Coordinates of C-alpha atoms and ligand atoms in Angstrom, one line a residue:
M16 CA 93.4 152.1 147.0
T17 CA 90.7 151.3 149.5
F18 CA 88.2 148.8 148.2
L19 CA 84.8 148.1 149.7
I20 CA 83.9 144.6 148.7
V21 CA 80.1 144.2 149.2
G22 CA 79.3 140.6 149.6
G23 CA 82.9 139.8 150.5
S24 CA 81.9 136.8 152.5
G25 CA 80.5 135.1 149.4
F26 CA 82.0 132.8 146.8
R27 CA 83.3 135.6 144.4
G28 CA 83.9 138.0 147.3
T29 CA 86.3 135.6 149.1
E30 CA 88.5 135.4 146.0
L31 CA 88.3 139.2 145.4
V32 CA 89.5 139.8 149.0
R33 CA 92.4 137.5 148.4
Q34 CA 93.4 139.0 145.1
A35 CA 92.9 142.7 146.1
S36 CA 95.1 142.0 149.2
A37 CA 97.7 140.3 147.2
A38 CA 97.8 143.3 144.9
G39 CA 98.5 145.6 147.8
H40 CA 95.1 147.2 148.2
T41 CA 93.4 147.9 151.5
T42 CA 90.0 146.1 151.7
V43 CA 86.9 146.3 153.8
A44 CA 84.6 143.4 153.1
T45 CA 81.0 143.1 154.0
Y46 CA 78.7 140.3 155.1
A47 CA 74.9 140.1 155.7
T48 CA 74.7 137.2 158.1
K49 CA 78.2 136.0 159.1
P50 CA 81.7 137.4 158.5
G51 CA 84.0 135.5 156.2
S52 CA 87.0 133.7 157.6
S53 CA 89.8 135.7 155.9
S54 CA 92.0 137.7 158.1
L55 CA 93.3 139.7 155.1
T56 CA 90.4 142.2 155.4
V57 CA 88.4 144.2 157.9
W58 CA 84.8 142.9 158.1
R59 CA 81.7 145.1 158.4
H60 CA 78.1 144.1 158.5
L61 CA 76.0 145.5 155.6
D62 CA 72.5 144.8 154.6
L63 CA 71.8 146.6 151.3
R64 CA 68.1 146.8 152.2
D65 CA 69.0 149.2 155.1
A66 CA 69.9 152.7 153.8
G67 CA 71.1 153.8 157.3
N68 CA 73.5 150.8 157.6
L69 CA 74.8 151.5 154.1
D70 CA 75.4 155.2 154.7
A71 CA 77.2 154.4 158.0
V72 CA 79.6 151.9 156.3
M73 CA 80.3 154.3 153.3
S74 CA 80.9 157.2 155.7
E75 CA 83.3 155.2 157.8
V76 CA 85.2 153.5 154.9
R77 CA 85.2 156.2 152.2
P78 CA 86.3 153.7 149.6
Q79 CA 87.8 154.7 146.3
L80 CA 86.3 151.7 144.7
V81 CA 83.2 149.7 145.6
I82 CA 82.8 146.2 144.1
N83 CA 79.4 144.7 144.5
V84 CA 79.4 140.9 144.6
S85 CA 76.4 140.6 146.8
S86 CA 73.6 138.2 145.9
G87 CA 70.1 137.8 147.1
S88 CA 69.0 135.3 144.4
A89 CA 65.6 136.4 143.2
H90 CA 64.8 138.5 146.3
W91 CA 63.8 141.8 144.7
P92 CA 64.7 144.2 147.7
T93 CA 68.2 142.7 147.9
T94 CA 69.1 141.9 144.3
A95 CA 67.3 144.6 142.4
E96 CA 66.9 147.5 144.8
G97 CA 70.0 146.9 146.9
P98 CA 72.6 147.6 144.2
I99 CA 70.9 150.8 143.1
R100 CA 70.9 152.0 146.7
L101 CA 74.6 151.1 146.8
A102 CA 75.4 153.0 143.5
M103 CA 73.6 156.1 144.9
A104 CA 75.8 155.9 148.0
A105 CA 78.9 155.5 145.8
A106 CA 78.0 158.6 143.9
K107 CA 77.3 160.5 147.1
Y108 CA 80.8 159.6 148.5
G109 CA 82.7 160.0 145.2
S110 CA 83.5 156.3 144.9
R111 CA 83.8 154.4 141.7
I112 CA 81.7 151.2 141.5
V113 CA 81.9 147.9 139.8
H114 CA 78.6 146.0 139.9
V115 CA 78.7 142.3 139.1
S116 CA 75.7 141.3 137.0
S117 CA 74.8 138.0 135.3
D118 CA 74.1 136.5 131.9
A119 CA 70.8 135.5 133.4
I120 CA 69.5 138.9 132.3
F121 CA 69.2 137.3 128.8
S122 CA 66.8 134.6 127.8
G123 CA 69.3 132.7 125.7
A124 CA 67.1 132.9 122.7
D125 CA 69.8 134.7 120.6
V126 CA 73.0 133.0 119.6
H127 CA 75.2 136.1 120.1
Y128 CA 75.0 138.8 122.8
D129 CA 77.1 141.9 123.3
E130 CA 77.1 145.0 125.4
S131 CA 74.3 146.6 123.3
S132 CA 71.9 143.7 123.7
L133 CA 68.8 144.5 125.7
P134 CA 67.9 142.4 128.7
D135 CA 65.1 139.9 128.1
P136 CA 65.1 137.9 131.3
V137 CA 62.9 134.8 131.7
T138 CA 63.5 134.1 135.4
P139 CA 62.8 136.3 138.5
Y140 CA 66.5 136.3 139.3
G141 CA 67.3 137.5 135.8
A142 CA 64.7 140.2 136.1
A143 CA 66.1 141.4 139.4
K144 CA 69.6 141.5 138.0
A145 CA 68.4 143.4 134.9
A146 CA 66.6 145.9 137.0
A147 CA 69.7 146.4 139.2
E148 CA 72.1 147.1 136.4
T149 CA 69.7 149.5 134.7
G150 CA 69.3 151.4 138.0
V151 CA 73.0 151.3 138.8
L152 CA 74.0 152.8 135.5
A153 CA 71.2 155.5 135.8
V154 CA 72.2 156.8 139.2
H155 CA 76.0 156.4 138.8
P156 CA 77.1 157.4 135.2
K157 CA 80.7 156.2 135.8
A158 CA 79.6 152.8 137.1
T159 CA 81.0 149.6 135.5
V160 CA 78.7 146.7 135.0
A161 CA 80.4 143.3 134.6
R162 CA 78.2 140.5 133.4
T163 CA 79.5 137.1 134.2
S164 CA 78.3 133.6 133.4
L165 CA 78.9 130.7 135.8
I166 CA 81.8 131.4 138.1
I167 CA 83.9 128.3 138.6
G168 CA 86.5 127.8 141.3
H169 CA 87.2 125.3 144.1
G170 CA 84.1 123.2 143.3
R171 CA 82.2 124.1 146.4
S172 CA 80.0 126.7 144.8
V173 CA 76.3 125.8 144.9
H174 CA 75.9 127.0 141.3
E175 CA 79.0 125.1 140.1
R176 CA 77.8 121.9 141.6
L177 CA 74.3 122.4 140.1
V178 CA 75.8 122.8 136.6
H179 CA 78.0 119.8 137.0
D180 CA 74.9 117.8 138.2
L181 CA 72.8 119.0 135.3
T182 CA 75.4 118.2 132.7
A183 CA 76.0 114.8 134.2
G184 CA 72.2 114.2 134.0
L185 CA 72.0 113.8 137.8
R186 CA 69.1 116.1 138.1
D187 CA 66.6 118.1 136.0
G188 CA 65.6 121.7 136.3
I189 CA 66.5 125.3 135.4
L190 CA 69.1 127.4 137.2
F191 CA 67.5 129.9 139.5
Ligands
NAP10 N1 78.3 132.2 141.3 C1 78.0 132.3 140.0 O1 78.3 131.3 139.2 C2 77.5 133.6 139.4 C3 77.2 133.6 138.0 C4 76.8 134.8 137.4 C5 76.7 136.0 138.2 N2 77.0 135.9 139.5 C6 76.9 137.1 140.3 O2 78.2 137.3 141.0 C7 78.0 137.9 142.3 C8 78.6 137.0 143.3 O3 78.0 135.7 143.3 P1 78.4 134.6 144.4 O4 78.0 133.3 143.9 O5 79.8 134.9 144.9 O6 77.4 135.0 145.6 P2 77.3 134.3 147.0 O7 78.4 133.3 147.3 O8 75.8 133.8 147.2 O9 77.5 135.5 148.1 C9 76.5 136.5 148.2 C10 77.0 137.6 149.2 O10 76.0 138.6 149.3 C11 75.8 138.8 150.7 N3 74.4 139.2 150.9 C12 73.3 138.5 150.9 N4 72.2 139.2 151.2 C13 72.7 140.5 151.3 C14 72.1 141.8 151.6 N5 70.8 141.9 151.8 N6 72.9 142.9 151.7 C15 74.2 142.8 151.4 N7 74.9 141.6 151.2 C16 74.1 140.5 151.1 C17 76.1 137.5 151.4 O11 76.4 137.7 152.8 P3 76.1 136.4 153.8 O12 76.8 135.2 153.2 O13 76.7 136.9 155.1 O14 74.6 136.2 153.8 C18 77.4 137.1 150.6 O15 78.5 137.8 151.1 C19 76.5 138.1 142.4 O16 76.1 139.4 142.1 C20 75.9 137.1 141.4 O17 74.6 137.5 140.9 C21 77.4 134.7 140.1

């Protein structure tokens, strides 16, 4: 299969490129500011705020599967609007799409959450992620939304370091 990994230069994207390649898939990975270092993939510049850029990449790659692991923190045009634009393009080109969301769409007020739980974000980042997944599912009925919590790995992720610092009492604050 041909995968388009949007945000392939990021923390999650780097591992996805590695695993997809190891599984024998062809990948094209995107970056917004700087290509990643992996030589296992083909790199393309993609800014999800730019519909023309997106259409050019989709038209060239024609992926069977789009995996969206881009992140623009709380920046609404990137984090909320960008994935919806991407899902519309995936529908246009007949691609499946997996959109990676976050448990930040929930306030944490409830003890248990499941797939039927409605978003009640309390941060701008959570609100943008909630808007994105709602829009993605509306414009691409076969889209898959995967909500993750903290992604851990090699210890160099900003988010992972922040959580370690918070749990160790080295700093105060909320995530995002
Ligand atoms: N990390 C976590 O613990 C965690 C927890 C829950 C959910 N998530 C979700 O998992 C996904 C991956 O997170 P991550 O930590 O791997 O993110 P990340 O390391 O911050 O990587 C973000 C990626 O998005 C790209 N990007 C930034 N602005 C863009 C734009 N306007 N258009 C297209 N691409 C853009 C970046 O490209 P450049 O680097 O070139 O700018 C980079 O490739 C995100 O959707 C995030 O919300 C992550």
